[in-house]
PDB file of N, CA and C in Angstrom:
ATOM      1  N   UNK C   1       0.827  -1.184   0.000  1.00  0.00           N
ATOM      2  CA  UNK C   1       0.000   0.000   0.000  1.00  0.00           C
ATOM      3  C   UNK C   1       0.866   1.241   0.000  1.00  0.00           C
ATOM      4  N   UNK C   2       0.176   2.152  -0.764  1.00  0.00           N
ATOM      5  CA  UNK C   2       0.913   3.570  -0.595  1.00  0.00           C
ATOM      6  C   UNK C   2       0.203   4.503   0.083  1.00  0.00           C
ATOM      7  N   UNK C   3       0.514   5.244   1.141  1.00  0.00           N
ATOM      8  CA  UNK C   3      -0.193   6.240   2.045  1.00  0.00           C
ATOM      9  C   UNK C   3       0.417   7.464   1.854  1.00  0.00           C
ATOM     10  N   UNK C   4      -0.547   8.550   1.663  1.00  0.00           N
ATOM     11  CA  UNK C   4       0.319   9.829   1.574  1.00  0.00           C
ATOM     12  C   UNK C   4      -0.747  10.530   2.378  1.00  0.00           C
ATOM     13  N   UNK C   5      -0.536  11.755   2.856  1.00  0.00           N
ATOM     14  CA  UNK C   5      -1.313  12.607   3.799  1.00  0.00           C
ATOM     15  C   UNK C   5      -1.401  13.869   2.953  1.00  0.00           C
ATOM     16  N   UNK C   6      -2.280  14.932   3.379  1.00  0.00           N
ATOM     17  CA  UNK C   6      -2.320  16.084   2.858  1.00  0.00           C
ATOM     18  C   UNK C   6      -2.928  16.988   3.717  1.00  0.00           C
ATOM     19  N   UNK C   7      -2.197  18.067   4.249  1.00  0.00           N
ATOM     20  CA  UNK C   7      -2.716  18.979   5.204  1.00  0.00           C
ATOM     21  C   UNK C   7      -3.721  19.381   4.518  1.00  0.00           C
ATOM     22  N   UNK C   8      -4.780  19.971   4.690  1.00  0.00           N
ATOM     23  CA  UNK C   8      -6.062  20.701   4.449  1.00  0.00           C
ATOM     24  C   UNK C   8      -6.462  21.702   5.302  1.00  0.00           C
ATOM     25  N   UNK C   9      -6.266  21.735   6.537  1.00  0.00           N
ATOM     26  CA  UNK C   9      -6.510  23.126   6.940  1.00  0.00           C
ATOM     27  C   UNK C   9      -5.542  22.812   8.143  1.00  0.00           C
ATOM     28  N   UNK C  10      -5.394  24.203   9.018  1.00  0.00           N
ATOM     29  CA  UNK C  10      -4.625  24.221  10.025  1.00  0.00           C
ATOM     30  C   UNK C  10      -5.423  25.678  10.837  1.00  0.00           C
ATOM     31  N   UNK C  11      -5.527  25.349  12.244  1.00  0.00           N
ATOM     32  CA  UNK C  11      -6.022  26.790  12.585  1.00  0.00           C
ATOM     33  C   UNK C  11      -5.037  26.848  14.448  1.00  0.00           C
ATOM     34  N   UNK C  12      -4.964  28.040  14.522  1.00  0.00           N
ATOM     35  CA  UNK C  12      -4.290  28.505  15.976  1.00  0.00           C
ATOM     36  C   UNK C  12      -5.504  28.150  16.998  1.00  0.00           C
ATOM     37  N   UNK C  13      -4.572  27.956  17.902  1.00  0.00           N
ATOM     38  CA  UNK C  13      -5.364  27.089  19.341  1.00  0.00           C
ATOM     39  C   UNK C  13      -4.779  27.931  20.459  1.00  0.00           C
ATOM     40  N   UNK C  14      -5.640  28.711  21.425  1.00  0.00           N
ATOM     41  CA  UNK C  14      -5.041  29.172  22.372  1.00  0.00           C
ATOM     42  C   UNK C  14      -4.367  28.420  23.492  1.00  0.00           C
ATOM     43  N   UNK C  15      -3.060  29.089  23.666  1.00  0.00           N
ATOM     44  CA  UNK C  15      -2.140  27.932  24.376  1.00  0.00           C
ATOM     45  C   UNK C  15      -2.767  27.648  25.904  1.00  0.00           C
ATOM     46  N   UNK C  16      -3.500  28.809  26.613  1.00  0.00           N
ATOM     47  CA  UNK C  16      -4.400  28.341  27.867  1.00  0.00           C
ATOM     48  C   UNK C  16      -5.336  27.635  27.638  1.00  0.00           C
ATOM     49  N   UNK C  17      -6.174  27.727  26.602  1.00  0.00           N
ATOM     50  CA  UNK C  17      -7.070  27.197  26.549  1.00  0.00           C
ATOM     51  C   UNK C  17      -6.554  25.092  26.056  1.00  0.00           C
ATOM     52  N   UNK C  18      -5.633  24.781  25.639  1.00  0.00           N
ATOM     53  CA  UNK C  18      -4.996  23.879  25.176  1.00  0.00           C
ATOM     54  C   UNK C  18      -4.528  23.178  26.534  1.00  0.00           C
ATOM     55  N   UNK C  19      -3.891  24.015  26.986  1.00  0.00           N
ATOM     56  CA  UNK C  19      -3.096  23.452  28.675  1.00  0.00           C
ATOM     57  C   UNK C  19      -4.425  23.033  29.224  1.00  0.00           C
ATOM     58  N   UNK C  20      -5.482  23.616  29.450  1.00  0.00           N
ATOM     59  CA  UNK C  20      -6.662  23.506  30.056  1.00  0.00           C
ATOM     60  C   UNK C  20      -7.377  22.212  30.138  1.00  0.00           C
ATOM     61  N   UNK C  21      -6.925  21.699  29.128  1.00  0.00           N
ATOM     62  CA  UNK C  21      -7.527  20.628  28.571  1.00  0.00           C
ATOM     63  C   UNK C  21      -6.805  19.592  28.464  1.00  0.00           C
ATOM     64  N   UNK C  22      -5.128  19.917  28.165  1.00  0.00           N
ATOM     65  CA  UNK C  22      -4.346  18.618  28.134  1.00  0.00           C
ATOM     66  C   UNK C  22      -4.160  17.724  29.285  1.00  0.00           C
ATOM     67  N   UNK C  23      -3.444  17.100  29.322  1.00  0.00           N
ATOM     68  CA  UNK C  23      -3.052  15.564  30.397  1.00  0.00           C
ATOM     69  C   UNK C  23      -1.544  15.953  30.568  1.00  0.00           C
ATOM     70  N   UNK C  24      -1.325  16.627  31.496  1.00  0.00           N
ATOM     71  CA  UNK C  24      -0.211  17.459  31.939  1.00  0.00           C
ATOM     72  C   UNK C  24       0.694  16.650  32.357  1.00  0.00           C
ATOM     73  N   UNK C  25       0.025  15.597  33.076  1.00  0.00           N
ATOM     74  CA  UNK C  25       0.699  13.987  33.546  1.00  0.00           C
ATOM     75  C   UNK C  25       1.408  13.091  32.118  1.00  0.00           C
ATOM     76  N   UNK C  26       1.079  13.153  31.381  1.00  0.00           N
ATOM     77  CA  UNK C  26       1.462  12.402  30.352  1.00  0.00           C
ATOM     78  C   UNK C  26       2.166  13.299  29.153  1.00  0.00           C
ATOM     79  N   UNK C  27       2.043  14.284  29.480  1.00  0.00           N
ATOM     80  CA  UNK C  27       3.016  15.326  28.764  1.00  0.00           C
ATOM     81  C   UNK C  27       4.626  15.019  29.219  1.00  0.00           C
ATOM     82  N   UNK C  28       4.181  15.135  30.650  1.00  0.00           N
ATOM     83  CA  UNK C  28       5.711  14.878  31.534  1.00  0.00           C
ATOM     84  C   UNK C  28       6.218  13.876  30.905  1.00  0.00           C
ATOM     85  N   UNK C  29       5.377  12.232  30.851  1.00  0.00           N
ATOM     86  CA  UNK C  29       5.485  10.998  30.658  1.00  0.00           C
ATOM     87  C   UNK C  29       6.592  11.245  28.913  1.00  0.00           C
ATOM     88  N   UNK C  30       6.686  12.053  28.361  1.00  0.00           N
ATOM     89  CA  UNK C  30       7.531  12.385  27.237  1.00  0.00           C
ATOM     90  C   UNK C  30       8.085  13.167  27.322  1.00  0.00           C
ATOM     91  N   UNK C  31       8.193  13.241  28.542  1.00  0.00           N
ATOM     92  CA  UNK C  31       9.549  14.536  28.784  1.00  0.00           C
ATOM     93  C   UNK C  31       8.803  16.225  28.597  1.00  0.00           C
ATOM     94  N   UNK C  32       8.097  16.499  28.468  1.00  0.00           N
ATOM     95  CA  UNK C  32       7.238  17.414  27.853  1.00  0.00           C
ATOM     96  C   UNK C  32       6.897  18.847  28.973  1.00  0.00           C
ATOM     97  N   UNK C  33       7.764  19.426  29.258  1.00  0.00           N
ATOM     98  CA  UNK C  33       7.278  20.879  30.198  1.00  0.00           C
ATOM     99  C   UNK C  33       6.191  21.664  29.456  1.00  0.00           C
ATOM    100  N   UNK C  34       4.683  21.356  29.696  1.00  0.00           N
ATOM    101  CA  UNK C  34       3.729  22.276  29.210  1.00  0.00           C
ATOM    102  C   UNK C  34       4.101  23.540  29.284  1.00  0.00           C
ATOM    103  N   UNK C  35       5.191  23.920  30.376  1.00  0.00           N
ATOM    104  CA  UNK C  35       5.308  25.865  30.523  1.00  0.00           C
ATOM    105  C   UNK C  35       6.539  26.046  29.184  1.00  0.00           C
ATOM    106  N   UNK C  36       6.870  25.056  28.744  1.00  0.00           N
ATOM    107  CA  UNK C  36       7.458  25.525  27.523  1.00  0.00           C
ATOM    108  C   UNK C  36       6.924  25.349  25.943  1.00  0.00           C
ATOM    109  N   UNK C  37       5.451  25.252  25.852  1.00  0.00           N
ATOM    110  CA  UNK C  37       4.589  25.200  24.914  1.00  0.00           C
ATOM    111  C   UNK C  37       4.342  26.680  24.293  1.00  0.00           C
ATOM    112  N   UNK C  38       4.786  27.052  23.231  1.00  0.00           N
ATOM    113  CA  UNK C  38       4.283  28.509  23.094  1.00  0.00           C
ATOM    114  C   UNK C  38       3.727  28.686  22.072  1.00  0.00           C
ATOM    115  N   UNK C  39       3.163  27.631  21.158  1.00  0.00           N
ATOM    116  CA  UNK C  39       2.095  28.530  20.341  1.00  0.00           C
ATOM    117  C   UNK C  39       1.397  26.242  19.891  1.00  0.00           C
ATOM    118  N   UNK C  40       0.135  26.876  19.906  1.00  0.00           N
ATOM    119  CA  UNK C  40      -0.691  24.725  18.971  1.00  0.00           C
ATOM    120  C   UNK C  40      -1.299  25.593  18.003  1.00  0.00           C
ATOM    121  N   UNK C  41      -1.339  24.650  17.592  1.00  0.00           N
ATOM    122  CA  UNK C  41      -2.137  24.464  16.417  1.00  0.00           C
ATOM    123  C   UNK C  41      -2.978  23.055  16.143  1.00  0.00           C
ATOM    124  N   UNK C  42      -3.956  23.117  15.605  1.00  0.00           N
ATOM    125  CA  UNK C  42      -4.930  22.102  15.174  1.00  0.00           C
ATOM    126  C   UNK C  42      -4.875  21.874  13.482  1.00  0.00           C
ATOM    127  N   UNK C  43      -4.487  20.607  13.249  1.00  0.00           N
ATOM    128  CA  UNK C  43      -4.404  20.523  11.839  1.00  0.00           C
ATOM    129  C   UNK C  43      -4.853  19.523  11.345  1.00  0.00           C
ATOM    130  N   UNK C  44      -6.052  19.510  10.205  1.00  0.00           N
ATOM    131  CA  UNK C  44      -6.978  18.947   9.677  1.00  0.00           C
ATOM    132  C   UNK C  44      -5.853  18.227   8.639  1.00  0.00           C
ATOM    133  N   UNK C  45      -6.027  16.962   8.328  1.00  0.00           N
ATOM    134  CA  UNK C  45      -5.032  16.084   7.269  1.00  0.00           C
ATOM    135  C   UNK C  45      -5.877  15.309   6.729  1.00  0.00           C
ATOM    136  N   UNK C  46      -5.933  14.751   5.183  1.00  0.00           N
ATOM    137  CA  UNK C  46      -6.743  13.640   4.698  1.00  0.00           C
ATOM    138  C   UNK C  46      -5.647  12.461   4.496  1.00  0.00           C
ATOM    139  N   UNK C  47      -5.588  11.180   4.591  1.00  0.00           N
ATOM    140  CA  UNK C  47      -4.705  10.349   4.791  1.00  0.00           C
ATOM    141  C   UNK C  47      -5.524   9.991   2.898  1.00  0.00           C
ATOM    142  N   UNK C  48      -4.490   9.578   2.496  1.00  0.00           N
ATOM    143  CA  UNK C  48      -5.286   8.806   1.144  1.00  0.00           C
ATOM    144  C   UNK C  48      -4.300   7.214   0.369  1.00  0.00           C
ATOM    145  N   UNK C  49      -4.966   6.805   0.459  1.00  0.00           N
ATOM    146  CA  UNK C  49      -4.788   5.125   0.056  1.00  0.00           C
ATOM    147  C   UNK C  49      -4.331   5.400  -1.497  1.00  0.00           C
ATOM    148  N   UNK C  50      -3.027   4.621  -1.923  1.00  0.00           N
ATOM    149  CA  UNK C  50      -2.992   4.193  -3.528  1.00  0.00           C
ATOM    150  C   UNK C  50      -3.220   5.644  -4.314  1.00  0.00           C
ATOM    151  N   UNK C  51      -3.565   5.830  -5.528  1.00  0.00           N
ATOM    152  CA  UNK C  51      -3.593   7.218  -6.081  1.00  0.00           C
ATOM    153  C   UNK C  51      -4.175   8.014  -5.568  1.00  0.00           C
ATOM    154  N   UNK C  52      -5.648   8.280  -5.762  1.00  0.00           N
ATOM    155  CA  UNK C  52      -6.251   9.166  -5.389  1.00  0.00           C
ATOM    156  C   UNK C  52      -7.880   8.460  -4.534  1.00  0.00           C
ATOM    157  N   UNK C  53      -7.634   7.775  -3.657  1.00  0.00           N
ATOM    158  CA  UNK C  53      -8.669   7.096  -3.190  1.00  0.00           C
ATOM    159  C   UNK C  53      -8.736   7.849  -1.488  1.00  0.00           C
ATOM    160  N   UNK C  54      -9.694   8.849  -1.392  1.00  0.00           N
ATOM    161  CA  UNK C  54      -9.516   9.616  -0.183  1.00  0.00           C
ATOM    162  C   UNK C  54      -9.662   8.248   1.296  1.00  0.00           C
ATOM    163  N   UNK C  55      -9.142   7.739   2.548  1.00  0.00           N
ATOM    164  CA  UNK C  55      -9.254   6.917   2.895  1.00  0.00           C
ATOM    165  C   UNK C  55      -9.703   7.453   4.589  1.00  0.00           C
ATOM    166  N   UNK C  56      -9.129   8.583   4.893  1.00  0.00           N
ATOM    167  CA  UNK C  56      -9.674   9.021   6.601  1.00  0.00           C
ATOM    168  C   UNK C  56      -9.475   9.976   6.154  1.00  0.00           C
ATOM    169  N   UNK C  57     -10.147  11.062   7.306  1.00  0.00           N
ATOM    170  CA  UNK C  57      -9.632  12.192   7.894  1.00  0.00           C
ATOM    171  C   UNK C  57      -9.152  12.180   9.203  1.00  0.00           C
ATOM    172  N   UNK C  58      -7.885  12.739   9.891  1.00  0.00           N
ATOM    173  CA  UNK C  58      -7.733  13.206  11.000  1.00  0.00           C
ATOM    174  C   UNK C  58      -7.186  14.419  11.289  1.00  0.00           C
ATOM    175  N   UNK C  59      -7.554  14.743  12.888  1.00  0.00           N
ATOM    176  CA  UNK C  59      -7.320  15.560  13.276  1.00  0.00           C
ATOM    177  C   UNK C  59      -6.307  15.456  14.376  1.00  0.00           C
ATOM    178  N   UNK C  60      -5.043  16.475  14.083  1.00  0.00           N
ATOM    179  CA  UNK C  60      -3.677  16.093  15.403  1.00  0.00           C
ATOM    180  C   UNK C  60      -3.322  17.642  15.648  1.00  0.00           C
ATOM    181  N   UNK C  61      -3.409  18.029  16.927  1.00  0.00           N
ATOM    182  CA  UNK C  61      -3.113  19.253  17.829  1.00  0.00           C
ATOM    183  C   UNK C  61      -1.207  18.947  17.616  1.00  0.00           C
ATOM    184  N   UNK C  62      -0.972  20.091  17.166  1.00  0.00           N
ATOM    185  CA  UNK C  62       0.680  19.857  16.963  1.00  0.00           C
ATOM    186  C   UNK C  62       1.390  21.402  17.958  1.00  0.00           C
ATOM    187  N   UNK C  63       1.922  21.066  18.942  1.00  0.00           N
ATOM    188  CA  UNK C  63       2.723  22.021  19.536  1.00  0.00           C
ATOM    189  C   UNK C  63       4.091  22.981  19.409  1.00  0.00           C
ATOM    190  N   UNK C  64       4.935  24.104  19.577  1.00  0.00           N
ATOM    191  CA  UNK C  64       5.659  24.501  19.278  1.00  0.00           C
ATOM    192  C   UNK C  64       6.611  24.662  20.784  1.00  0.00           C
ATOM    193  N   UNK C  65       7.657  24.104  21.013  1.00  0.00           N
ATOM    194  CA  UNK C  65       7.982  23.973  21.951  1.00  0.00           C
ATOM    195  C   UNK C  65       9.806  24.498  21.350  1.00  0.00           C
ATOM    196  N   UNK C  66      10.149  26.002  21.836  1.00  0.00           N
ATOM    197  CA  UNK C  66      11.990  26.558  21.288  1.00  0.00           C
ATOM    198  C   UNK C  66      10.834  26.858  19.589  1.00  0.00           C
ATOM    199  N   UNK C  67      12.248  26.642  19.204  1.00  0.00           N
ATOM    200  CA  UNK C  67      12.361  26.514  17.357  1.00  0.00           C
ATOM    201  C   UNK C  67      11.515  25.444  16.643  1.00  0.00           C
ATOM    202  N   UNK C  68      10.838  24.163  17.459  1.00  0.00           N
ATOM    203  CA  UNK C  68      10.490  23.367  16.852  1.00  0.00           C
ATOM    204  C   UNK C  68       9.447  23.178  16.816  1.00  0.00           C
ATOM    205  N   UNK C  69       8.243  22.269  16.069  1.00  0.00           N
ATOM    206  CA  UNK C  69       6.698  21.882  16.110  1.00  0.00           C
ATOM    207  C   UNK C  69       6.486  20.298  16.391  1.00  0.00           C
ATOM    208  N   UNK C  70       6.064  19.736  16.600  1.00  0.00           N
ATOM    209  CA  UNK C  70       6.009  18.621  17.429  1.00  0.00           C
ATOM    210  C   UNK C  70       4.103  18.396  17.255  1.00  0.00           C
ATOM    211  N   UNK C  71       4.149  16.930  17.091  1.00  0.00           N
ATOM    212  CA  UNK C  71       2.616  15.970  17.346  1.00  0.00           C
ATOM    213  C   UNK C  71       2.488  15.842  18.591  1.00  0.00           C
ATOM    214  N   UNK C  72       1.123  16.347  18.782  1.00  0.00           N
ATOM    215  CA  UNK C  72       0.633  15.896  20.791  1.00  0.00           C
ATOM    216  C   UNK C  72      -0.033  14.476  20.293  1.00  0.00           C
ATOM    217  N   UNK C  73       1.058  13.181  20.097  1.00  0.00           N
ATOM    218  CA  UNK C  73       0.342  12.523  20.460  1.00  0.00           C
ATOM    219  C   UNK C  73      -0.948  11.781  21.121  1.00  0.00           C
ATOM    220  N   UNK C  74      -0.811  12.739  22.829  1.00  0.00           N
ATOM    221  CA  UNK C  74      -1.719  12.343  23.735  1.00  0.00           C
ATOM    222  C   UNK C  74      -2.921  12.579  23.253  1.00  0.00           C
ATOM    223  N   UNK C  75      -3.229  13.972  22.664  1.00  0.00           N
ATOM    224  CA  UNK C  75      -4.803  14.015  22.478  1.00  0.00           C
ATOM    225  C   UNK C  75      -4.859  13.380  20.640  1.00  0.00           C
ATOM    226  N   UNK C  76      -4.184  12.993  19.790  1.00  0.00           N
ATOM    227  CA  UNK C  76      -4.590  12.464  18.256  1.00  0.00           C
ATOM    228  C   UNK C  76      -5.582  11.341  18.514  1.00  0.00           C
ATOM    229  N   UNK C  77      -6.118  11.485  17.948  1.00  0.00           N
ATOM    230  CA  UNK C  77      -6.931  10.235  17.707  1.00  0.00           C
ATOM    231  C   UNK C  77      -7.099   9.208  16.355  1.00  0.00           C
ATOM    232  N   UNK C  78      -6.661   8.018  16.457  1.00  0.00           N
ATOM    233  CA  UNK C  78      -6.080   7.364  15.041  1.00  0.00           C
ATOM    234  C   UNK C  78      -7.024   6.360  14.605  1.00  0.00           C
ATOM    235  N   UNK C  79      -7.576   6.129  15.445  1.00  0.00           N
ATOM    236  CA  UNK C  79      -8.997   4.725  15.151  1.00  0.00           C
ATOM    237  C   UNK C  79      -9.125   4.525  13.736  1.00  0.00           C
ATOM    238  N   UNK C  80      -9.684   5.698  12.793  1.00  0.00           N
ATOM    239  CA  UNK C  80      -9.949   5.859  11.876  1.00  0.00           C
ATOM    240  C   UNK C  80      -9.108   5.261  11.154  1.00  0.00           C
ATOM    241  N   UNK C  81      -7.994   5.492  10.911  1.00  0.00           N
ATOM    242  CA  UNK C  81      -6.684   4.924  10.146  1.00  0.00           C
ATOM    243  C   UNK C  81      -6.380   3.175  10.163  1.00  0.00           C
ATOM    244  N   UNK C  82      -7.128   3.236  11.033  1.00  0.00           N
ATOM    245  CA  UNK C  82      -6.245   1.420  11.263  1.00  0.00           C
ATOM    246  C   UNK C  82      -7.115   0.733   9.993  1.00  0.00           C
ATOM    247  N   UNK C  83      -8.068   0.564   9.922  1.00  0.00           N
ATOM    248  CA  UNK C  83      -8.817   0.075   8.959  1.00  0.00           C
ATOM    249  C   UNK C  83      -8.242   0.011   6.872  1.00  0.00           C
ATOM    250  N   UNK C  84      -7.099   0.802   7.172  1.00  0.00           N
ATOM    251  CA  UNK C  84      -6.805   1.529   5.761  1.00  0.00           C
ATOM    252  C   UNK C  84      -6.440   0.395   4.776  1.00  0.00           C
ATOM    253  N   UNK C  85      -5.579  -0.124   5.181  1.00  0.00           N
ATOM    254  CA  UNK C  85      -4.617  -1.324   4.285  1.00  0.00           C
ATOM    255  C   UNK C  85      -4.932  -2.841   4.855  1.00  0.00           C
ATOM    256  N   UNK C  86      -6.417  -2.528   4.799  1.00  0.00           N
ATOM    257  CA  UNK C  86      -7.126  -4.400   4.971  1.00  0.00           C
ATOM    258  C   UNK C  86      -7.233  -4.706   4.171  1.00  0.00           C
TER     259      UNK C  86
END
């Protein structure tokens, strides 16, 4: 199987409002100082199977932590995806 992704939208997430909500415990659990989070984002992706066969959508909160951007694992949700290459 061939999988390719394609961002489709992306929008700013307020960083209190984000902390508010995250699992601060399991942030740690990856090494992860929430007080050094300074800007999320929410970004809409279509995963697509083989040429052009649209196959999920997901959605993954991606953080900016220094210079870099980073996947919050903790809150993605992947369910959708597993089903792809049956």
């Amino acid at each position: 199987y061939s999988l390719s992704v394609v961002v489709t939208d992306s929008e700013e997430v307020y960083v209190d409002g984000y902390l508010k909500e995250a699992d601060t415990e399991k942030l740690d659990l990856y090494g992860v100082d929430a007080g050094e989070i300074s800007q999320v984002k929410k970004v809409s992706a279509d995963v697509i199977a083989g040429e052009d066969e649209k196959a999920a959508r997901c959605e993954v909160y991606v953080v900016k932590i220094g210079m870099s951007w980073y996947i919050d694992n903790t809150t993605t949700v992947t369910e959708m995806l597993y089903g792809i290459c049956e």
